[in-house]
Amino acid sequence: MAIQDFVHKLEEGGWAKWIRLFLLIVTVAYVVNLWMFRDSGFKGLSDEKAIEQAQISREIARGNGFSTQVIRPAALSQFEAHKGRFPLEKTPDTYHAPLHPAINSLALRLTRDSWKMTQKDVVYTSDKAIAGVALVFFFLAVAVNFFTARRLFDGKLAIMVVCFLLVCQTLWDFSLTGLPQMLMLFLFSVAAYCLVRAIEAHTLGERTFLWNGAAAVAFGLLALAHALTIFLFAGALLFMVIFLRPRGRDAAIMLAIFALIYTPWMVRNYQVCGNPLGLGWYSGLAGVIGSESAVMRSMSFVEQVKEAGPEIFGEKLRGQVIRQFGEIYQLLGALVLAPVFFVALLHLFKRPETSLFRWCLLSMWLFGIVGIAVVGLGSRVYTGSDALDPNNLHILFAPLMVSYGLAFVLVLWSRLELNVKLIRFAFIGVLYFVSAMPFLSQVIELHQQPKGRVQWPPYVAPFIAILGEWTIEREIIASDMPWAVAWYADRKSLWLPMTLNDFISLNDYNRLGGQIIGMYLTPITGHRGFINEVVKGEYKEWAPFIMRQVNIKDFPLRAVTALPVENECVFYADRDRWSNRED
């Protein structure tokens, strides 16, 4: 009898859910081990903006405040116009949002002894620390979405949603890029949970402003993680005004709390560079007066803006909206049930809060489309598809859209009256398999011999770090990948200006307050289209340097050496800094 009771507890009793939870945790831990500690797994941070935020985190950990070692020519113009000079010692960053670097700085303090990278290191220890933080927020976001789905639907569906999220390769990939998307996913999930509770309280005739206030706090922090999410907050406000009564009360409370959280950051930006929006919002000029890199590398982009008409900006918006709809499946994480959400809008769910919240979700998503269109999805050359774009806000909606899509599909299935468990399990298994195919493929690859151990192209961290050994702290290195020079070599790095004259002016008149002693060129420019982007494109004035066919006798940087891999990188310097001899 005791044995029968034991078996019953294992299969259906109180132990069953704990055994399933234990197995789930063990499986996730195994996958994390594959990614982080196998040679075929994590190869270092892969996105330029993630790397740039990482070096900001290190400056915060050093006690230098929200400062950067990356010098954008556009930021230089802002500083000179507002301050009259460029602050080289502690250069304030005006491009990135502050929350993600601030949180990562806490993790970097734990790896302080490993900040200096050497050629013996294959993967930078601090890269792993930042990826580890992202993984923590990924799992926290999954947990929050479990509670949201359980409140909207039921516990069984919530568990199924969790499993869909854990086999979503896009979420794992985002965690390992070092981008703030997993922090954003967590904060957005918290905001969504609070909104669900507010809607639930409204349907019961209870007070709603406490939950809406908590949602506003989450949205405020979300905006400090990525300013583009302000559009999502605007969508939530519109929903509140339309659906909750008395109209405008809760929206006003939310707006006041949000402003209280976000306004100090705008004040800081105004004090630093004279613009409360900083430099980041100028990314919206990408596709209007050139690529984003062209905007940030320009020292006269303000004059170019005046020449761009509104019709060009309108063309960009239309093109970006069409692009998002065309790639929506990938942008939502390639989860097969996420797009079903839009069909589920036609279904009337039994719970009033479940029916109402889908319109809130839709409102935020539509505003998100507009926000992404304004700034634009970039060109992902080395980090994969547009799904991993730093401006991808669609991925934040994937968990909740999967919840609605799964609920709707299960309702339709129940109407078929196929009461055979095996067929039902097979159907659900197919849904999981389709969504998990990229994940399963990656897990198989992680068990095989590594194809490479670094993020090449374009990054070979150990050989970027050597630039730090050839230079001293106040010396500046110009580069087409200044974020990597700042992070791995720990040196001030100027993003290669648009024109050669700008470079000469910065160097000869000491406008940076430090000497430009080198120029590091990599596959960022070397792998570009020869005619389109080098000879006739935004790097045309640097084409001789990129192709290594320049006469450097009349150039300030007269020494040159090729660098790995396979001499695809080149370093121009003021003198021979790499030979074993004294100058």
XYZ file of C-alpha atoms in Angstrom:
583
model
C 0.000 0.000 0.000
C 2.858 2.351 0.834
C 4.450 1.653 -2.547
C 1.181 2.473 -4.364
C 0.910 5.769 -2.479
C 4.504 6.596 -3.396
C 3.871 5.895 -7.101
C 0.657 7.953 -7.018
C 2.504 10.947 -5.548
C 5.129 10.667 -8.283
C 2.598 10.518 -11.115
C -0.331 12.680 -10.039
C 0.077 13.615 -6.385
C 1.761 16.506 -4.609
C 5.242 15.498 -5.704
C 4.502 15.555 -9.417
C 4.723 19.331 -9.925
C 7.929 19.572 -7.888
C 9.540 16.777 -9.888
C 8.573 18.520 -13.137
C 9.961 21.809 -11.810
C 13.193 20.094 -10.787
C 13.574 18.488 -14.223
C 12.893 21.837 -15.903
C 15.546 23.594 -13.780
C 18.089 20.846 -14.459
C 17.436 21.074 -18.213
C 17.808 24.862 -18.240
C 20.996 24.634 -16.169
C 22.396 22.119 -18.652
C 21.690 24.446 -21.593
C 23.273 27.380 -19.732
C 26.341 25.232 -19.132
C 26.499 24.418 -22.851
C 26.365 28.090 -23.791
C 28.665 29.569 -21.174
C 31.296 26.927 -20.465
C 31.764 24.896 -23.652
C 34.260 25.896 -26.356
C 31.459 25.752 -28.932
C 29.254 28.101 -26.904
C 29.645 31.753 -25.908
C 32.274 33.568 -27.985
C 31.941 37.039 -26.499
C 29.600 39.979 -26.997
C 28.469 40.321 -30.586
C 26.594 43.620 -30.960
C 28.362 46.951 -31.264
C 25.890 48.800 -29.039
C 26.115 46.074 -26.418
C 29.908 46.373 -26.413
C 29.669 50.141 -26.178
C 27.292 49.901 -23.224
C 29.670 47.401 -21.612
C 32.557 49.865 -21.587
C 30.222 52.487 -20.099
C 29.426 49.982 -17.345
C 33.129 49.631 -16.616
C 33.523 53.406 -16.356
C 30.636 53.487 -13.867
C 32.280 50.664 -11.894
C 35.497 52.724 -11.811
C 33.633 55.638 -10.261
C 33.733 57.814 -13.398
C 29.970 58.170 -13.619
C 27.996 57.678 -16.821
C 30.979 58.310 -19.075
C 32.375 56.686 -22.188
C 35.657 56.084 -23.975
C 33.941 56.116 -27.378
C 34.172 59.499 -29.094
C 31.427 60.112 -31.646
C 32.117 63.060 -33.953
C 28.439 64.047 -33.678
C 28.744 64.125 -29.881
C 31.911 66.195 -30.233
C 29.914 68.795 -32.182
C 27.289 68.860 -29.420
C 29.889 69.331 -26.702
C 31.710 72.087 -28.577
C 28.461 73.952 -29.262
C 27.302 73.718 -25.636
C 30.512 73.626 -23.570
C 33.026 75.135 -25.972
C 35.421 72.231 -25.498
C 35.476 68.451 -25.492
C 35.692 66.805 -22.031
C 38.291 64.076 -22.656
C 38.957 63.015 -19.062
C 35.433 61.855 -18.206
C 33.491 62.072 -21.431
C 29.747 61.988 -20.626
C 27.796 59.578 -22.792
C 24.698 61.154 -24.335
C 23.680 58.338 -26.683
C 22.749 55.354 -24.520
C 20.086 54.949 -21.840
C 21.548 54.639 -18.330
C 19.819 51.740 -16.553
C 21.355 48.763 -18.353
C 24.989 49.951 -18.007
C 24.330 50.866 -14.370
C 23.079 47.367 -13.542
C 25.924 45.712 -15.458
C 28.431 47.840 -13.548
C 27.436 45.958 -10.393
C 28.402 42.664 -12.049
C 31.650 44.124 -13.407
C 32.734 45.088 -9.916
C 32.873 41.367 -9.203
C 35.300 40.841 -12.112
C 37.534 43.819 -11.303
C 40.651 41.633 -11.271
C 39.927 40.559 -14.881
C 39.331 43.985 -16.436
C 42.667 43.957 -18.253
C 42.498 41.534 -21.154
C 45.615 39.825 -22.476
C 46.414 37.824 -25.602
C 46.163 34.653 -23.505
C 42.439 35.274 -22.984
C 40.146 33.868 -25.652
C 36.857 35.119 -24.197
C 36.874 38.240 -22.035
C 35.731 37.406 -18.498
C 33.664 40.596 -18.320
C 31.814 39.534 -21.482
C 30.616 36.475 -19.586
C 29.604 38.595 -16.608
C 27.391 40.797 -18.776
C 25.857 37.821 -20.582
C 25.216 36.217 -17.193
C 23.246 39.260 -16.036
C 21.130 39.111 -19.201
C 20.388 35.420 -18.600
C 19.215 36.208 -15.072
C 16.771 38.804 -16.408
C 15.637 36.342 -19.082
C 14.668 33.789 -16.440
C 13.055 36.464 -14.246
C 10.993 37.628 -17.233
C 9.861 34.052 -17.893
C 8.770 33.772 -14.243
C 6.785 37.036 -14.379
C 5.066 35.951 -17.594
C 4.095 32.690 -15.901
C 2.167 34.614 -13.245
C 0.610 36.914 -15.853
C -0.528 34.016 -18.039
C -1.875 32.172 -14.997
C -3.920 35.214 -14.012
C -5.219 35.757 -17.540
C -5.948 32.087 -18.240
C -4.911 29.207 -15.916
C -1.899 27.442 -14.449
C -1.618 24.707 -17.081
C -1.553 27.166 -19.948
C 0.986 29.301 -18.052
C 3.345 26.305 -17.758
C 2.989 25.627 -21.481
C 3.844 29.279 -22.220
C 6.972 29.018 -20.057
C 8.103 26.014 -22.095
C 7.564 27.932 -25.347
C 9.723 30.787 -24.047
C 12.521 28.495 -22.905
C 12.852 26.951 -26.384
C 12.813 30.329 -28.160
C 16.280 30.676 -29.674
C 15.853 34.427 -30.239
C 15.497 35.011 -26.492
C 18.642 32.981 -25.808
C 20.499 34.844 -28.561
C 19.455 38.226 -27.166
C 20.712 37.162 -23.738
C 24.168 36.474 -25.141
C 24.498 39.619 -27.274
C 24.757 41.825 -24.189
C 21.943 44.091 -25.409
C 19.395 45.398 -22.856
C 16.482 43.435 -24.361
C 16.297 40.911 -21.500
C 16.220 43.691 -18.902
C 13.564 45.367 -21.042
C 11.618 42.112 -21.305
C 11.601 41.785 -17.520
C 10.481 45.387 -16.926
C 7.833 45.224 -19.660
C 6.557 41.944 -18.220
C 6.280 43.558 -14.779
C 4.433 46.532 -16.288
C 2.065 44.173 -18.125
C 1.368 42.197 -14.952
C 0.528 45.422 -13.099
C -1.763 46.530 -15.931
C -3.574 43.179 -15.804
C -4.087 43.608 -12.067
C -5.361 47.155 -12.617
C -7.841 45.987 -15.263
C -8.934 43.164 -12.985
C -9.514 45.630 -10.132
C -11.475 47.870 -12.490
C -13.821 45.028 -13.487
C -14.423 44.276 -9.796
C -15.095 47.910 -8.946
C -11.941 48.215 -6.815
C -9.239 50.874 -6.778
C -6.947 50.778 -9.783
C -4.487 53.629 -9.343
C -2.105 51.664 -7.098
C -1.531 48.989 -9.736
C -1.385 51.610 -12.494
C 1.136 53.549 -10.436
C 3.283 50.423 -10.135
C 2.988 49.952 -13.907
C 4.139 53.547 -14.413
C 7.228 52.880 -12.280
C 8.036 49.851 -14.444
C 7.512 51.905 -17.622
C 9.746 54.663 -16.253
C 12.546 52.200 -15.596
C 11.902 50.660 -18.996
C 12.435 54.054 -20.662
C 15.710 54.378 -18.755
C 16.716 51.039 -20.301
C 15.754 52.083 -23.850
C 14.142 55.433 -24.646
C 12.253 53.966 -27.600
C 9.929 52.182 -25.139
C 8.327 55.549 -24.391
C 6.136 54.733 -27.390
C 4.887 51.614 -25.581
C 4.008 53.729 -22.565
C 2.069 56.084 -24.839
C 0.058 53.110 -26.093
C -0.747 52.073 -22.513
C -1.863 55.628 -21.692
C -4.208 55.674 -24.685
C -5.795 52.439 -23.506
C -6.263 53.835 -20.011
C -7.966 56.952 -21.329
C -10.379 54.976 -23.529
C -11.286 52.012 -21.330
C -10.897 53.011 -17.658
C -13.255 55.356 -15.874
C -13.204 58.041 -14.682
C -11.402 58.745 -17.932
C -8.006 60.327 -17.642
C -7.526 59.882 -13.896
C -5.339 56.784 -13.990
C -3.567 57.983 -17.127
C -2.703 61.273 -15.421
C -1.344 59.449 -12.374
C 0.763 57.189 -14.578
C 2.088 60.110 -16.614
C 3.066 62.027 -13.461
C 4.936 59.059 -11.986
C 6.644 58.318 -15.309
C 7.756 61.965 -15.629
C 9.088 61.911 -12.074
C 11.326 58.963 -12.961
C 12.461 60.011 -16.446
C 12.775 63.807 -16.165
C 16.023 63.793 -14.102
C 17.741 61.967 -16.956
C 16.585 64.616 -19.438
C 17.848 67.350 -17.101
C 21.219 65.613 -16.923
C 21.434 65.433 -20.730
C 20.563 69.116 -21.058
C 23.268 70.090 -18.578
C 25.845 67.945 -20.352
C 25.215 68.629 -24.043
C 22.453 71.235 -24.267
C 19.824 68.789 -25.535
C 17.453 67.019 -23.095
C 17.118 64.127 -25.574
C 20.878 63.672 -25.817
C 22.338 62.225 -28.997
C 20.409 58.957 -29.224
C 17.299 60.384 -30.816
C 19.358 61.559 -33.789
C 19.392 57.898 -34.781
C 16.027 58.732 -36.305
C 17.941 60.504 -39.077
C 19.227 57.149 -40.275
C 17.694 56.470 -43.655
C 16.959 60.177 -44.103
C 20.427 61.720 -44.476
C 22.395 58.469 -44.554
C 23.023 55.455 -42.359
C 23.151 55.766 -38.581
C 26.923 55.385 -38.619
C 27.142 58.225 -41.154
C 25.053 60.447 -38.849
C 27.173 59.646 -35.793
C 30.441 60.072 -37.706
C 29.416 63.452 -39.093
C 30.426 66.730 -37.510
C 27.914 68.697 -39.593
C 24.780 66.561 -39.350
C 22.743 69.524 -38.079
C 23.238 71.307 -41.411
C 22.350 68.102 -43.274
C 19.072 67.837 -41.366
C 17.973 71.207 -42.738
C 18.454 69.928 -46.269
C 16.300 66.806 -45.707
C 12.632 67.366 -46.511
C 9.663 65.806 -44.703
C 8.849 63.703 -47.760
C 12.111 61.758 -47.272
C 11.239 61.074 -43.651
C 7.780 59.929 -44.759
C 9.350 57.457 -47.176
C 11.468 56.080 -44.361
C 8.438 55.597 -42.091
C 6.496 53.770 -44.796
C 9.458 51.577 -45.653
C 10.137 50.697 -42.022
C 6.491 49.825 -41.296
C 6.346 47.556 -44.359
C 9.637 45.980 -43.333
C 8.344 45.209 -39.838
C 5.172 43.559 -41.106
C 7.187 41.560 -43.620
C 9.498 40.225 -40.902
C 7.007 40.058 -38.028
C 7.359 36.302 -37.506
C 11.115 36.575 -36.956
C 10.783 39.779 -34.924
C 8.408 37.946 -32.571
C 11.028 35.290 -31.942
C 9.885 32.765 -34.589
C 7.327 31.440 -32.100
C 4.587 29.880 -34.173
C 1.764 30.927 -31.822
C 2.778 34.591 -31.409
C 1.151 35.841 -34.674
C -2.037 33.905 -33.764
C -2.618 36.699 -31.231
C -3.952 38.882 -34.032
C -6.573 36.264 -34.889
C -7.389 35.883 -31.181
C -8.493 39.528 -31.194
C -11.693 38.269 -32.853
C -12.431 35.887 -29.975
C -14.353 36.977 -26.880
C -12.664 35.456 -23.849
C -14.760 34.625 -20.796
C -12.776 36.669 -18.293
C -13.400 40.410 -18.780
C -9.824 41.330 -17.807
C -8.484 38.877 -20.397
C -10.637 40.392 -23.130
C -9.764 43.955 -22.136
C -6.033 43.452 -21.785
C -5.626 42.204 -25.368
C -6.648 45.695 -26.555
C -4.078 47.230 -24.221
C -1.493 44.883 -25.691
C -2.536 45.805 -29.215
C -2.385 49.534 -28.450
C 1.147 49.275 -27.068
C 2.241 47.123 -30.000
C 0.903 49.581 -32.592
C 2.673 52.467 -30.897
C 5.803 50.322 -30.801
C 5.629 49.874 -34.574
C 5.578 53.654 -34.979
C 8.519 54.070 -32.612
C 10.613 51.472 -34.415
C 9.733 53.085 -37.754
C 10.916 56.490 -36.508
C 14.338 55.222 -35.435
C 14.513 52.270 -37.820
C 15.808 48.739 -37.816
C 19.496 48.705 -38.643
C 21.497 46.527 -40.984
C 22.603 43.435 -39.058
C 25.770 42.399 -40.854
C 27.490 40.312 -38.195
C 24.853 39.655 -35.504
C 22.328 37.767 -37.633
C 18.791 38.701 -38.613
C 16.810 41.822 -37.796
C 15.308 39.863 -34.907
C 18.463 40.730 -32.920
C 18.315 44.429 -33.743
C 18.805 46.707 -30.691
C 15.556 48.473 -31.647
C 13.472 45.297 -31.807
C 10.596 45.972 -29.389
C 8.413 43.223 -30.861
C 10.260 40.576 -28.867
C 8.901 42.141 -25.668
C 5.378 41.193 -26.768
C 6.209 37.598 -27.700
C 5.393 35.973 -24.309
C 1.973 37.606 -23.962
C 1.096 37.104 -27.616
C 2.014 33.429 -27.291
C -0.303 33.226 -24.262
C -3.265 34.563 -26.225
C -2.378 32.566 -29.328
C -2.109 29.322 -27.353
C -5.383 29.960 -25.518
C -7.182 30.634 -28.799
C -5.761 27.513 -30.472
C -6.766 25.339 -27.510
C -10.305 26.748 -27.644
C -10.538 25.829 -31.332
C -9.112 22.394 -30.603
C -11.716 21.752 -27.903
C -14.473 22.515 -30.421
C -13.223 19.675 -32.641
C -14.261 17.287 -29.852
C -11.286 14.994 -30.464
C -11.100 13.462 -27.019
C -8.057 11.301 -27.719
C -5.163 12.419 -25.518
C -2.528 11.016 -27.864
C -3.774 13.150 -30.774
C -3.934 16.235 -28.556
C -0.378 15.655 -27.310
C 0.807 15.144 -30.889
C -0.792 18.413 -31.995
C 0.770 20.393 -29.144
C 4.067 18.614 -29.774
C 4.074 19.838 -33.370
C 3.579 23.424 -32.153
C 6.525 23.064 -29.815
C 8.691 21.420 -32.452
C 8.120 24.162 -35.034
C 8.931 26.878 -32.474
C 11.918 24.970 -31.080
C 13.635 24.011 -34.346
C 16.263 26.803 -34.184
C 16.836 26.027 -30.495
C 17.248 22.285 -31.069
C 19.585 22.949 -33.971
C 21.715 25.186 -31.746
C 21.821 22.628 -28.917
C 23.047 19.991 -31.380
C 25.708 22.392 -32.640
C 26.849 23.119 -29.076
C 27.650 19.427 -28.647
C 29.900 19.419 -31.712
C 33.441 20.652 -32.225
C 33.612 24.474 -32.197
C 33.773 26.161 -35.588
C 35.438 29.143 -33.951
C 36.068 30.471 -30.459
C 35.830 34.213 -31.103
C 33.287 36.534 -32.700
C 35.122 36.669 -35.991
C 34.351 38.537 -38.088
C 34.773 41.260 -37.007
C 36.057 40.873 -33.410
C 39.199 39.094 -32.218
C 39.274 40.376 -28.665
C 42.862 39.285 -27.733
C 44.350 41.114 -30.699
C 42.268 44.220 -30.082
C 43.503 44.209 -26.481
C 47.113 44.468 -27.691
C 46.392 48.071 -28.751
C 46.191 48.904 -25.068
C 49.759 47.657 -24.609
C 51.029 49.855 -27.440
C 49.439 53.042 -26.111
C 49.018 54.983 -22.880
C 45.842 56.261 -21.251
C 45.557 59.765 -22.737
C 46.353 58.655 -26.290
C 43.445 58.290 -28.726
C 42.937 55.619 -31.375
C 40.658 56.319 -34.350
C 38.796 53.264 -35.589
C 35.852 51.931 -37.546
C 34.955 49.917 -34.413
C 35.675 52.332 -31.531
C 33.357 50.403 -29.200
C 35.618 47.324 -29.372
C 38.801 49.376 -28.910
C 37.279 51.080 -25.871
C 36.097 47.780 -24.352
C 38.912 45.329 -25.093
C 41.922 47.683 -25.344
C 40.558 50.066 -22.672
C 41.549 53.133 -24.656
C 39.806 56.296 -25.834
C 38.662 55.677 -29.389
C 37.404 58.121 -31.992
C 34.828 56.826 -34.467
C 36.426 57.433 -37.857
C 35.089 60.844 -39.018
C 33.237 61.129 -42.298
C 35.966 63.171 -43.970
C 39.736 63.207 -43.956
C 39.666 66.972 -43.355
C 37.733 66.446 -40.122
C 40.378 63.982 -38.958
C 43.207 66.391 -39.810
C 41.388 69.243 -38.027
C 40.857 67.192 -34.875
C 44.488 66.085 -34.883
C 46.254 69.318 -35.804
C 44.210 71.667 -33.601
C 44.061 69.322 -30.607
C 40.266 69.636 -30.434
C 39.988 66.424 -28.451
C 42.453 67.435 -25.770
C 44.599 64.409 -26.545
C 46.744 63.120 -29.360
C 45.388 60.795 -32.062
C 48.258 58.334 -32.265
C 46.721 55.553 -34.344
C 44.009 54.341 -36.661
C 42.688 50.775 -36.446
C 40.755 49.460 -39.481
C 38.929 46.136 -39.468
C 36.402 44.047 -41.449
C 33.772 46.621 -40.398
C 35.015 48.601 -43.398
C 37.145 45.975 -45.155
C 34.197 43.649 -45.782
C 31.925 46.349 -47.196
C 30.828 46.471 -50.802
C 33.784 47.826 -52.760
C 31.948 50.174 -55.119
C 28.754 50.991 -53.187
C 30.136 51.708 -49.719
C 33.885 52.214 -50.007
C 34.619 53.912 -53.319
C 31.318 55.838 -53.602
C 29.753 55.397 -50.153
C 30.237 56.865 -46.704
C 33.836 55.596 -46.414
C 34.982 56.923 -49.793
C 37.542 59.330 -48.321
C 39.117 56.447 -46.408
C 39.166 54.037 -49.355
C 42.978 54.239 -49.874
C 43.547 53.402 -46.198
C 41.032 50.551 -46.258
C 42.600 49.084 -49.408
C 46.131 49.842 -48.059
C 47.077 51.795 -51.165
C 47.764 55.145 -49.507
C 50.922 57.237 -49.488
C 51.375 57.829 -45.750
C 54.367 60.172 -46.067
C 52.114 63.244 -45.839
C 49.773 61.687 -43.254
C 50.280 62.110 -39.483
C 50.230 58.309 -39.017
C 53.298 57.133 -40.939
C 53.866 53.643 -39.541
C 51.695 50.666 -40.407
C 51.349 47.008 -39.456
C 48.869 44.283 -40.319
C 47.057 42.417 -37.547
C 45.205 39.085 -37.289
C 43.101 37.333 -38.408
C 44.982 36.671 -41.683
C 46.101 40.316 -41.780
C 42.525 41.518 -42.349
C 43.015 44.269 -39.757
C 45.521 47.083 -40.091
C 46.932 49.592 -37.607
C 48.326 52.966 -38.731
C 50.372 54.716 -36.042
C 52.442 57.849 -35.453
C 55.497 55.618 -34.990
C 56.520 51.985 -34.724
C 54.886 50.908 -31.456
C 54.984 47.152 -31.961
C 58.675 46.321 -32.447
C 60.727 45.251 -29.433
C 62.961 48.293 -29.324
C 63.155 51.612 -27.475
C 62.259 54.809 -29.279
